[in-house]
Short mmCIF file of C-alpha atoms in Angstrom, two decimals:
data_model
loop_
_atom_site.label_atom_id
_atom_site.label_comp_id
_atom_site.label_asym_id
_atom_site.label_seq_id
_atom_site.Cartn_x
_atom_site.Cartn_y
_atom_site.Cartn_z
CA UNK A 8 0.00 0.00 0.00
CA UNK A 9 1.24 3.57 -0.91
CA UNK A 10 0.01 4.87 2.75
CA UNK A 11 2.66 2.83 4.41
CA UNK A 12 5.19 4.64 2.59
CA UNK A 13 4.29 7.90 4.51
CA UNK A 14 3.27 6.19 7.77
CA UNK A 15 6.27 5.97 10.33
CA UNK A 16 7.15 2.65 11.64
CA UNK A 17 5.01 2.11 15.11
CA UNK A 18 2.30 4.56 14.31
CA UNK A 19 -0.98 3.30 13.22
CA UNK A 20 -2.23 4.72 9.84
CA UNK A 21 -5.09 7.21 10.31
CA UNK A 22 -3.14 8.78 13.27
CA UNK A 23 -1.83 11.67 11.51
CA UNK A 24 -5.18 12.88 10.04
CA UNK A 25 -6.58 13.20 13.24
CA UNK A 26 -3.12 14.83 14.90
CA UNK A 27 -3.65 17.48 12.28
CA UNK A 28 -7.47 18.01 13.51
CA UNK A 29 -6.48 18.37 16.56
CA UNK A 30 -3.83 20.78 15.82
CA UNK A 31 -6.29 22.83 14.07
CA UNK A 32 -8.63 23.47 16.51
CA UNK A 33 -6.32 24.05 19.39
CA UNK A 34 -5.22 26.62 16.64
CA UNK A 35 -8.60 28.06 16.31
CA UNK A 36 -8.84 28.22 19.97
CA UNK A 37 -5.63 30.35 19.98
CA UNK A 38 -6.81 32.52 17.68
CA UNK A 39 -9.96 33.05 19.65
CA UNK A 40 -8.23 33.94 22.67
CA UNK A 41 -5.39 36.22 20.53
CA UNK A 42 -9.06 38.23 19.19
CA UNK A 43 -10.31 38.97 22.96
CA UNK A 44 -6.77 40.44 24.22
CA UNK A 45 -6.72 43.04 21.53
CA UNK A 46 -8.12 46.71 22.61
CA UNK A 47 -8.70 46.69 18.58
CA UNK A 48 -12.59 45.80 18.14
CA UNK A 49 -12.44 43.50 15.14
CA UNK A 50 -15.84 41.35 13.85
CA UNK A 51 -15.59 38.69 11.55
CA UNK A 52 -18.54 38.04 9.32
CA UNK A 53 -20.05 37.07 6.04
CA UNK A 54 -20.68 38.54 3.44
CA UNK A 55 -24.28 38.58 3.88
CA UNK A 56 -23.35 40.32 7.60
CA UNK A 57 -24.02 37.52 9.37
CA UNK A 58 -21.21 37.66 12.28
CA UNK A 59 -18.88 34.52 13.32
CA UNK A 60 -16.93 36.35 15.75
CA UNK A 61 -16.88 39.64 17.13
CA UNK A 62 -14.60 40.34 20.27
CA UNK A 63 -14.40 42.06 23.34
CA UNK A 64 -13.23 45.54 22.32
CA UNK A 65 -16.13 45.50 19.29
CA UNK A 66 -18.78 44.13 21.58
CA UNK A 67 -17.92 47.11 23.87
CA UNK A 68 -17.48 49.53 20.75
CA UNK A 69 -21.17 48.30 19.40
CA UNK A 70 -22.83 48.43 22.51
CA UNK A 71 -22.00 52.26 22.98
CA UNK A 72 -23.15 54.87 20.10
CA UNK A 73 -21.64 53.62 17.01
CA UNK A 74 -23.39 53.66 13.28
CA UNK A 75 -23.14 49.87 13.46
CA UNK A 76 -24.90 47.96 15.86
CA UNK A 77 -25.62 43.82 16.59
CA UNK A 78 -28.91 42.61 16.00
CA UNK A 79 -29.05 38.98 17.40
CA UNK A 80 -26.25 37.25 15.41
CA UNK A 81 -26.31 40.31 11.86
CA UNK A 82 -24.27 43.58 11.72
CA UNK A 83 -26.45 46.58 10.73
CA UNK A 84 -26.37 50.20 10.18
CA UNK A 85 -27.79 52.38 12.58
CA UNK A 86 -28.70 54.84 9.44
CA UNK A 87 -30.30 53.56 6.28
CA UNK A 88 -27.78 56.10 4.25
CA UNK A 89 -25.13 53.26 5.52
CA UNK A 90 -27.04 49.91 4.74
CA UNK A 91 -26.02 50.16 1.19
CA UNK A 92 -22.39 51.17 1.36
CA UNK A 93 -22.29 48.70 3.72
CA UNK A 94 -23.96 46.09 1.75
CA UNK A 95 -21.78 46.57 -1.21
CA UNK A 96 -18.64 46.83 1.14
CA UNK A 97 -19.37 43.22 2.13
CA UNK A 98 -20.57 41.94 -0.85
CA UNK A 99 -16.99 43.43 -3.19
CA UNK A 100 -14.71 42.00 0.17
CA UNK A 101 -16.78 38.58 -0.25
CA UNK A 102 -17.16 38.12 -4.20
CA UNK A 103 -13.85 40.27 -5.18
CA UNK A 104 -11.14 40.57 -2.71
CA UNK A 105 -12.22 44.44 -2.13
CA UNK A 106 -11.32 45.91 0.82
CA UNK A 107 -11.76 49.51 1.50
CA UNK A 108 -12.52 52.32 4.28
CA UNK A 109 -15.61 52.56 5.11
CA UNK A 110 -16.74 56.40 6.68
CA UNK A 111 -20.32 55.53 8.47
CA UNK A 112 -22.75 58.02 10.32
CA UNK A 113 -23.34 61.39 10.64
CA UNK A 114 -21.90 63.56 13.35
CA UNK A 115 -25.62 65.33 13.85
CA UNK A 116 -27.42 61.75 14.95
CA UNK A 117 -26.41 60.63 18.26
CA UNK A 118 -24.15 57.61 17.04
CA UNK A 119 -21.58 60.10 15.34
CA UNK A 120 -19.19 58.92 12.81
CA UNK A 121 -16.66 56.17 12.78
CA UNK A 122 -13.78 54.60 10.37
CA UNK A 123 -14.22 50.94 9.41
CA UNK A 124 -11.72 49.10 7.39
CA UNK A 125 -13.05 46.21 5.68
CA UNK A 126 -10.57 43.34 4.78
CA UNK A 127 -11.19 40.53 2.67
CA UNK A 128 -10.48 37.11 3.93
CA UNK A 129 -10.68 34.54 0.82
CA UNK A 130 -7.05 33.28 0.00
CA UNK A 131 -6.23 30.00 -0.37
CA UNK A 132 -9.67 29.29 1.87
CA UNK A 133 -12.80 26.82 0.87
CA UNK A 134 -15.06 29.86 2.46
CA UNK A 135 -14.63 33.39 2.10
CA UNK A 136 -15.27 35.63 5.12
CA UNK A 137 -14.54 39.56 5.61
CA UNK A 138 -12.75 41.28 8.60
CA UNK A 139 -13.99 44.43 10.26
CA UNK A 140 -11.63 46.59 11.85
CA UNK A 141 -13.04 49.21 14.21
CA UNK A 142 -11.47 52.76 14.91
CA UNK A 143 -10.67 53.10 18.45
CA UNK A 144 -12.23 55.50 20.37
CA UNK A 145 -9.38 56.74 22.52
CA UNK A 146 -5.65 57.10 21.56
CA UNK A 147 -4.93 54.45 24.09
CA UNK A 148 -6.84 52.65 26.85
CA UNK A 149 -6.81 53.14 30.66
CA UNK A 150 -5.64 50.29 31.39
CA UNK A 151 -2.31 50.92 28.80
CA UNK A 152 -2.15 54.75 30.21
CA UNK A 153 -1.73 52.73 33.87
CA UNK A 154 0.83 50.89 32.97
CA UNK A 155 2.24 53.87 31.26
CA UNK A 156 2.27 55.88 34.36
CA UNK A 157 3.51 53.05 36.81
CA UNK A 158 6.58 52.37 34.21
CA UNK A 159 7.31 56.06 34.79
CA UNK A 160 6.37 56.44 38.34
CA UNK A 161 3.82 59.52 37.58
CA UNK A 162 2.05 60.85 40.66
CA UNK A 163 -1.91 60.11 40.37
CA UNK A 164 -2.67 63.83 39.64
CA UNK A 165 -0.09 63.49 36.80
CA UNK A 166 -1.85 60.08 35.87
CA UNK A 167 -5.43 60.95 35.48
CA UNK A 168 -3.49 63.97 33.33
CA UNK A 169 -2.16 61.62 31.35
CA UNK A 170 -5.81 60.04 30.86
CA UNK A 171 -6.90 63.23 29.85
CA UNK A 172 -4.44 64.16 27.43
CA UNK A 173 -5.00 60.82 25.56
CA UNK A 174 -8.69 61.22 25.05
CA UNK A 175 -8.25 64.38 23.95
CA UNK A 176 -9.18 66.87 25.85
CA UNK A 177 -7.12 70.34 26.59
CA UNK A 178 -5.45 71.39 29.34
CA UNK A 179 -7.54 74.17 29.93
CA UNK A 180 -10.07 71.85 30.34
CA UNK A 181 -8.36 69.38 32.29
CA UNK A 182 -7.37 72.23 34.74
CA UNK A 183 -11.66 73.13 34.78
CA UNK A 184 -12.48 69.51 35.32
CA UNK A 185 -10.02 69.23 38.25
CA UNK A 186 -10.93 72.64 39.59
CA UNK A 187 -7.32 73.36 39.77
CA UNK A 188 -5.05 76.34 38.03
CA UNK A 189 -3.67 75.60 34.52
CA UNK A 190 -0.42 76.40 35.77
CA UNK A 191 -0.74 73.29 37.87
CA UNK A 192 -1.54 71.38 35.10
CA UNK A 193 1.37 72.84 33.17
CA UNK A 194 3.27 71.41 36.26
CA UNK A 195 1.89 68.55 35.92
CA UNK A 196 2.74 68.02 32.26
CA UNK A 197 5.95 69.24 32.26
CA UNK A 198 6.80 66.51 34.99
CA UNK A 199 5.10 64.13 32.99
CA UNK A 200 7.84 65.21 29.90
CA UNK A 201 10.27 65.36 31.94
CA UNK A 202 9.73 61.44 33.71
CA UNK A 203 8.88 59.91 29.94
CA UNK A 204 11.94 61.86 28.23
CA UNK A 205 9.14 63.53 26.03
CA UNK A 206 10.32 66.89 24.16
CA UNK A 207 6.54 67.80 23.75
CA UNK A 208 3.38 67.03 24.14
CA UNK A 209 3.18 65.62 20.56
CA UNK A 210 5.96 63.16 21.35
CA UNK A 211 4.45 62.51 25.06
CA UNK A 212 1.41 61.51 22.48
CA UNK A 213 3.26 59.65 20.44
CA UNK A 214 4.57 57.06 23.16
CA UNK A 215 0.92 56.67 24.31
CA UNK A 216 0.13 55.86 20.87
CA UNK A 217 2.55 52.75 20.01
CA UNK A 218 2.08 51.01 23.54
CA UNK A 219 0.82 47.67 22.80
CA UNK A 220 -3.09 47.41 23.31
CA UNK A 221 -3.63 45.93 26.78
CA UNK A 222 -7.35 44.46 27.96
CA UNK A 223 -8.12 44.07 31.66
CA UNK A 224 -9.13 40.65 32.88
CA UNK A 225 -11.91 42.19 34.62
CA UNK A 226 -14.30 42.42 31.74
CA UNK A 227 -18.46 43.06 31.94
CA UNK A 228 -20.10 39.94 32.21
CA UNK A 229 -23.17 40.96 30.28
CA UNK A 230 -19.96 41.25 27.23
CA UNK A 231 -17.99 38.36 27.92
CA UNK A 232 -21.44 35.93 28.04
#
């Protein structure tokens, strides 16, 4: 027989095969558990927008105000100007290989706008699926600006500066929020430089912004069910 030509001495024909199988789906698993540590909300679907898989970080990102939204096991627009471009996003990624950026909502309705990337999945696979890739809201997450501040021992008035500065807001603000001076919060940034080696605030945004994405253990049960 041919098969015993590829069969090692001792090990019963058929073995391999099912070594293989289970390969795969401890693979699979893996991957599964790789898609909920990312603070990157990516959904996997068809092209008909039936999801397969949609992680932490998008079930969080969907739950809030965003033009796309989970309705039992389909992605929809929020806004029937999206359904098509949405439609046709899927359907090109599916059918053609397109991918593309998708631009959804409308910064007057109360979901605002977001950036979606849409990534074909359909090399050298019997199925073809598409990846979405959600924007992220903030530049990084708490949980990463933590870290962040421990690794540079910043004082937790210099911290929850930090926060701010990475979702956005100014320091004039900050200072209003805090009730405090801006020249404290000057202070407070300038020690915040000086600890991280930043030249500027820029740069001091720049670290934030290429610390790996971390996700806290403690996750909502009403996502992680």
């Amino acid at each position: 027989m041919w098969m015993s030509e590829f069969v090692p001495s001792g090990q019963v024909p058929g073995s391999r095969p099912r070594e293989r199988r289970a390969a795969a789906s401890l693979s699979s698993q893996w991957l599964g558990l790789v898609l909920e540590e990312l603070d990157h909300g990516v959904v996997l679907l068809n092209g008909a927008g039936r999801v397969l898989h949609a992680n932490l970080a998008a079930r969080a990102s969907l739950d809030d105000n965003h033009p796309l939204e989970l309705v039992g096991q389909h992605l929809r627009a929020r806004l029937l100007t999206d359904a098509v471009p949405l439609a046709e996003a899927l359907e090109g990624a599916e059918a053609s290989g397109r991918r593309c950026l998708l631009r959804l909502g409308d910064e007057r309705a109360e979901c605002g706008r977001a950036n979606v990337v849409v990534v074909p999945l359909n090399r050298d696979v019997s199925q073809a699926a598409v990846l979405l890739i959600l924007e992220r809201r903030q530049l990084c997450g708490d949980l990463a600006a933590q870290w962040f501040a421990l690794r540079y021992q910043l004082t937790p008035a210099e911290t929850e500066v930090l926060k701010a500065l990475s979702n956005g807001v100014k320091p004039t603000e900050v200072a209003q929020r805090q009730g405090v001076a801006i020249s404290t919060v000057r202070s407070q940034i300038q020690s915040i430089r000086a600890k991280s080696g930043a030249d500027s605030i820029g740069e001091l945004m720049r670290q934030l912004a290429l610390l790996p994405p971390l996700v806290s253990s403690l996750r909502p049960a009403k996502l992680v069910n």
